[in-house]
mmCIF file of C-alpha atoms in Angstrom:
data_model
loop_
_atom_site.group_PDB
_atom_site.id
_atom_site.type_symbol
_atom_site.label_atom_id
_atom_site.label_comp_id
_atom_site.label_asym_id
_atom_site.label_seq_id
_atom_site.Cartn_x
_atom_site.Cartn_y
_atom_site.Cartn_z
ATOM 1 C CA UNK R 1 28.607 -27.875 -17.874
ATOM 2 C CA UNK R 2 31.917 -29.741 -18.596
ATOM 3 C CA UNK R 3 31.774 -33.473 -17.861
ATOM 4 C CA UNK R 4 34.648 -32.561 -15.043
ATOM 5 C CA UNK R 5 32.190 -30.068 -13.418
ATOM 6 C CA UNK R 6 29.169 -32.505 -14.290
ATOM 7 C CA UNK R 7 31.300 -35.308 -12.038
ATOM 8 C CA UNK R 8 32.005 -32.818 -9.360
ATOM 9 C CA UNK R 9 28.471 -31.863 -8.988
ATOM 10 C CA UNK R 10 27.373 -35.540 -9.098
ATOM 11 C CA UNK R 11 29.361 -36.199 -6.458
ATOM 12 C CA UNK R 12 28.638 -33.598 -4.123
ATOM 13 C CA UNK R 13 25.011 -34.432 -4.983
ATOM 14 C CA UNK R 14 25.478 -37.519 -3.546
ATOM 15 C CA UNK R 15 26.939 -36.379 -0.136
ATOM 16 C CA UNK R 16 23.738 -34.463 0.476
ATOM 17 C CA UNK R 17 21.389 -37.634 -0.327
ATOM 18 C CA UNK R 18 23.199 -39.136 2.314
ATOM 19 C CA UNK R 19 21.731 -37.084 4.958
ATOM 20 C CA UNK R 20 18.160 -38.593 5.210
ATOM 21 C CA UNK R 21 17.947 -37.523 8.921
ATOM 22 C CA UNK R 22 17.301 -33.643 7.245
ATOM 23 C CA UNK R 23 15.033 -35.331 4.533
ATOM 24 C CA UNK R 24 12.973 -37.339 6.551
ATOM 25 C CA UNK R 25 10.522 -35.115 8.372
ATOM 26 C CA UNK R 26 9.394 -33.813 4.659
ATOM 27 C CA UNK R 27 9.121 -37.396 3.240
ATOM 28 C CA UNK R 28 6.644 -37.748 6.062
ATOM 29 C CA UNK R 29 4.674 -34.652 5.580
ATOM 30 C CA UNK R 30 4.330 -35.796 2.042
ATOM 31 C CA UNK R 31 3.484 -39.554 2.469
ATOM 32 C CA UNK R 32 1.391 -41.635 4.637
ATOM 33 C CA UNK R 33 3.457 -44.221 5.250
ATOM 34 C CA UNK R 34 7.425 -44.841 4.569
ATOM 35 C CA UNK R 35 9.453 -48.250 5.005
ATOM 36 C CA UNK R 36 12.619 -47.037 5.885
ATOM 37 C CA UNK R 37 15.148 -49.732 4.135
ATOM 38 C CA UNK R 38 18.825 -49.936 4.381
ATOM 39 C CA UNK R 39 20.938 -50.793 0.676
ATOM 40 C CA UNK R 40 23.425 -53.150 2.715
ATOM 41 C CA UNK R 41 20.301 -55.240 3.964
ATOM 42 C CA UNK R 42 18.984 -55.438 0.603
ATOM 43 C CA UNK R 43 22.328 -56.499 -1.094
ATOM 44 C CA UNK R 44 22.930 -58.810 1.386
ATOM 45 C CA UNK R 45 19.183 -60.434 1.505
ATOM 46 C CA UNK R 46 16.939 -59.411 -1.236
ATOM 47 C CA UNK R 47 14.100 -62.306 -0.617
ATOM 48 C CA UNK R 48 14.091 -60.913 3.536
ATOM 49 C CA UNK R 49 13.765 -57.175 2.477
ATOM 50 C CA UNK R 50 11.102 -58.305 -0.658
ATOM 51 C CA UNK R 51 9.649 -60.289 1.912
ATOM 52 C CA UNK R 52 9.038 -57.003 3.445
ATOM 53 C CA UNK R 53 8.494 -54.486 0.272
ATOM 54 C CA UNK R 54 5.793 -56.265 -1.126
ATOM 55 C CA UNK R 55 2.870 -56.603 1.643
ATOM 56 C CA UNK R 56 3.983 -52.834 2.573
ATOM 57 C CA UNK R 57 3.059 -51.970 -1.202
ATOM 58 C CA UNK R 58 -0.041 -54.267 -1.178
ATOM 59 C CA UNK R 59 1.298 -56.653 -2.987
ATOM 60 C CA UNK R 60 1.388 -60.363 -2.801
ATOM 61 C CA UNK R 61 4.546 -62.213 -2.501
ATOM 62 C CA UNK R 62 5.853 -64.810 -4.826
ATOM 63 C CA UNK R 63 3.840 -67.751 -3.840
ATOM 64 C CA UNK R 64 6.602 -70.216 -5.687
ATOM 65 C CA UNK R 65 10.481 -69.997 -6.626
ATOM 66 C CA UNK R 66 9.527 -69.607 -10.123
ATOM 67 C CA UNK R 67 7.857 -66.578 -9.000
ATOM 68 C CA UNK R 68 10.385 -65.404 -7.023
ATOM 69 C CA UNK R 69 12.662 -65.517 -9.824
ATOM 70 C CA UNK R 70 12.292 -62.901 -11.433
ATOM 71 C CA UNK R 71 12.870 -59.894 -8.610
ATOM 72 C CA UNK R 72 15.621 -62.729 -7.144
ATOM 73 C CA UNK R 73 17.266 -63.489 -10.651
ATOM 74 C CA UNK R 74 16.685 -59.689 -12.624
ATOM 75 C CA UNK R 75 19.806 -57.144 -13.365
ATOM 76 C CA UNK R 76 21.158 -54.921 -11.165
ATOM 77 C CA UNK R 77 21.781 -51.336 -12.632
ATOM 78 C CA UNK R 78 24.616 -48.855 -10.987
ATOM 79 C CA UNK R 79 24.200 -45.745 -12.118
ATOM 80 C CA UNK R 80 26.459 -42.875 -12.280
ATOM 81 C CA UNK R 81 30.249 -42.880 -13.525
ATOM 82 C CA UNK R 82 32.415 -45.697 -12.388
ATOM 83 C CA UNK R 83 36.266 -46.080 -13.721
ATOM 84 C CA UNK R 84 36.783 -48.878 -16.092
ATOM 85 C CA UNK R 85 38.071 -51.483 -13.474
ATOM 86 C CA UNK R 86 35.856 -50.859 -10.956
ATOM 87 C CA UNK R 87 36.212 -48.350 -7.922
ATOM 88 C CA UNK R 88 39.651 -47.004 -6.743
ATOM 89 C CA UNK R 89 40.380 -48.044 -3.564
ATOM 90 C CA UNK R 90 38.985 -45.155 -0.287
ATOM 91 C CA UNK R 91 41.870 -43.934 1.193
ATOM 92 C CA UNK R 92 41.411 -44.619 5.151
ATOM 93 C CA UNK R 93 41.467 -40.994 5.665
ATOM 94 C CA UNK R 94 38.590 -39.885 3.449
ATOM 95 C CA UNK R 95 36.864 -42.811 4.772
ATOM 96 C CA UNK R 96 37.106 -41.749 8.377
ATOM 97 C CA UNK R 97 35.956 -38.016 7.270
ATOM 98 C CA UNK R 98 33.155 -39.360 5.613
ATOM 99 C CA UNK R 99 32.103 -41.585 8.670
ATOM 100 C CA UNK R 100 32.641 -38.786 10.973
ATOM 101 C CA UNK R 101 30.385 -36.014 8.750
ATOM 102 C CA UNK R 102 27.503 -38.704 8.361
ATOM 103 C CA UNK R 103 28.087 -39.891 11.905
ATOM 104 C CA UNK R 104 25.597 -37.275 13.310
ATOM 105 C CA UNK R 105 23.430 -37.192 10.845
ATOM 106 C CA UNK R 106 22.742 -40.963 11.097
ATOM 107 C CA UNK R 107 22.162 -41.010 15.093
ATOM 108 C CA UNK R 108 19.326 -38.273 14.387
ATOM 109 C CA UNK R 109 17.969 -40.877 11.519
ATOM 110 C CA UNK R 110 17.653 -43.245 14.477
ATOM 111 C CA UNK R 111 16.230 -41.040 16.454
ATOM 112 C CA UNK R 112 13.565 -40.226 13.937
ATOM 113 C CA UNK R 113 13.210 -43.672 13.423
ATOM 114 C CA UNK R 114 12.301 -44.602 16.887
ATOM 115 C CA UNK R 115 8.986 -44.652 16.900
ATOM 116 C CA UNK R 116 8.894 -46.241 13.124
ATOM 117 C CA UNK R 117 10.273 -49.386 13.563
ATOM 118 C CA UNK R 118 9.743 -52.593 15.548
ATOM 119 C CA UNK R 119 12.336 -52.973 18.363
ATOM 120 C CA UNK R 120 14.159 -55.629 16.090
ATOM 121 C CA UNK R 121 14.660 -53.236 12.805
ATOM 122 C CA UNK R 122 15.252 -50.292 15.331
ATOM 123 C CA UNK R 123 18.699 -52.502 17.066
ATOM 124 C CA UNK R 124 19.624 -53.139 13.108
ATOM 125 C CA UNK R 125 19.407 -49.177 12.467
ATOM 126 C CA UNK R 126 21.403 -48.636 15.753
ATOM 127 C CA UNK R 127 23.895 -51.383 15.099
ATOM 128 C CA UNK R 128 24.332 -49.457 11.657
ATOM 129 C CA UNK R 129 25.173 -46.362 13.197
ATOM 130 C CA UNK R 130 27.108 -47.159 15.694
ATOM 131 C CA UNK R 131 29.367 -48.940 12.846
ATOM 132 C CA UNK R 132 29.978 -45.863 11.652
ATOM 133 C CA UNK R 133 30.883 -44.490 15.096
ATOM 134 C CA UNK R 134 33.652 -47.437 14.918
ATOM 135 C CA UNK R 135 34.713 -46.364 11.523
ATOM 136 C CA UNK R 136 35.128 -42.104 12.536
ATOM 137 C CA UNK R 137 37.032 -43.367 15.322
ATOM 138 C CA UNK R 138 39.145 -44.921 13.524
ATOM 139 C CA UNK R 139 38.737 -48.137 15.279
ATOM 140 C CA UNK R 140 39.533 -51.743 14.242
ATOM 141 C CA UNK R 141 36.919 -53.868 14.901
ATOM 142 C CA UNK R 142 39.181 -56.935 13.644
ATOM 143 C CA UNK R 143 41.095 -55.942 17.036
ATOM 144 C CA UNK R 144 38.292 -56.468 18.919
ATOM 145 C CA UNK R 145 36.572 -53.226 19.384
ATOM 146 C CA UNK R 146 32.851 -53.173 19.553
ATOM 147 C CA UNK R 147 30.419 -50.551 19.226
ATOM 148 C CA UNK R 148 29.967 -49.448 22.467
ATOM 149 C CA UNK R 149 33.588 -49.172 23.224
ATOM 150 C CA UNK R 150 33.436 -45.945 20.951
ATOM 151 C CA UNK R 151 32.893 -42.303 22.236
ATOM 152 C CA UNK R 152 30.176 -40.827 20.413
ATOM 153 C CA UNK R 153 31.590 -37.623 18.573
#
């Protein structure tokens, strides 16, 4: 392949990981147990979510911060192509096409996930979703909308 048609088949590969709803029911026929983790919780509180990963692995957690330093502290690797300076900006159109193809897809993840997750991770999952309901709609939450102010598409 040409690096152009390698990039346009990277891409579309990633549009298809993105619907874990269709991927789910084999991950379950093929392991025991899952911990279904969200990237955004992660980024935004690695110790929580390690807090989390570990004992579901079997695995201690860091009983000091010198411990904890290394999985805190460690590099983060992106992979796949990336333009020089960083990301072009989505145009809001795209983005709202994404939001409303996924949109579906990540309501039947909840679903799936119902009887999965505590009540407290299952609200997170919802509370993800429905974001995306805001964003397909096309609605600004800085204007006040919330969540539940959105039709379902």
């Amino acid at each position: 392949l040409t690096r152009e048609n390698e990039e346009t088949f990277y891409h579309a590969d990633q549009l298809i990981k993105g619907l874990y709803a269709l991927f789910l029911p084999h991950w379950r026929r093929e392991f025991a147990h899952l911990l279904p983790l969200r990237s955004e919780e992660y980024f935004a509180s690695p110790r929580a979510v390690l807090g989390r990963v570990l004992p579901f692995l079997g695995l201690p957690l860091p009983a000091s911060e010198r411990e904890w330093g290394p999985l805190l502290d460690g590099p983060r690797v992106l992979h796949g192509t990336r333009p020089g300076g960083g990301k072009p900006p989505l145009p809001a159109a795209v983005a709202q096409l994404l939001h409303r193809f996924y949109l579906p897809f990540q309501l039947a993840l909840v679903e799936q996930l119902r009887a999965h997750c505590d009540a407290a991770e299952l609200v997170e999952w919802r509370s993800w979703a429905m974001g995306t309901a805001v964003r397909a709609a096309g609605v600004d939450r800085a204007r006040g909308a919330e969540p539940s102010d959105v039709e379902l598409l």
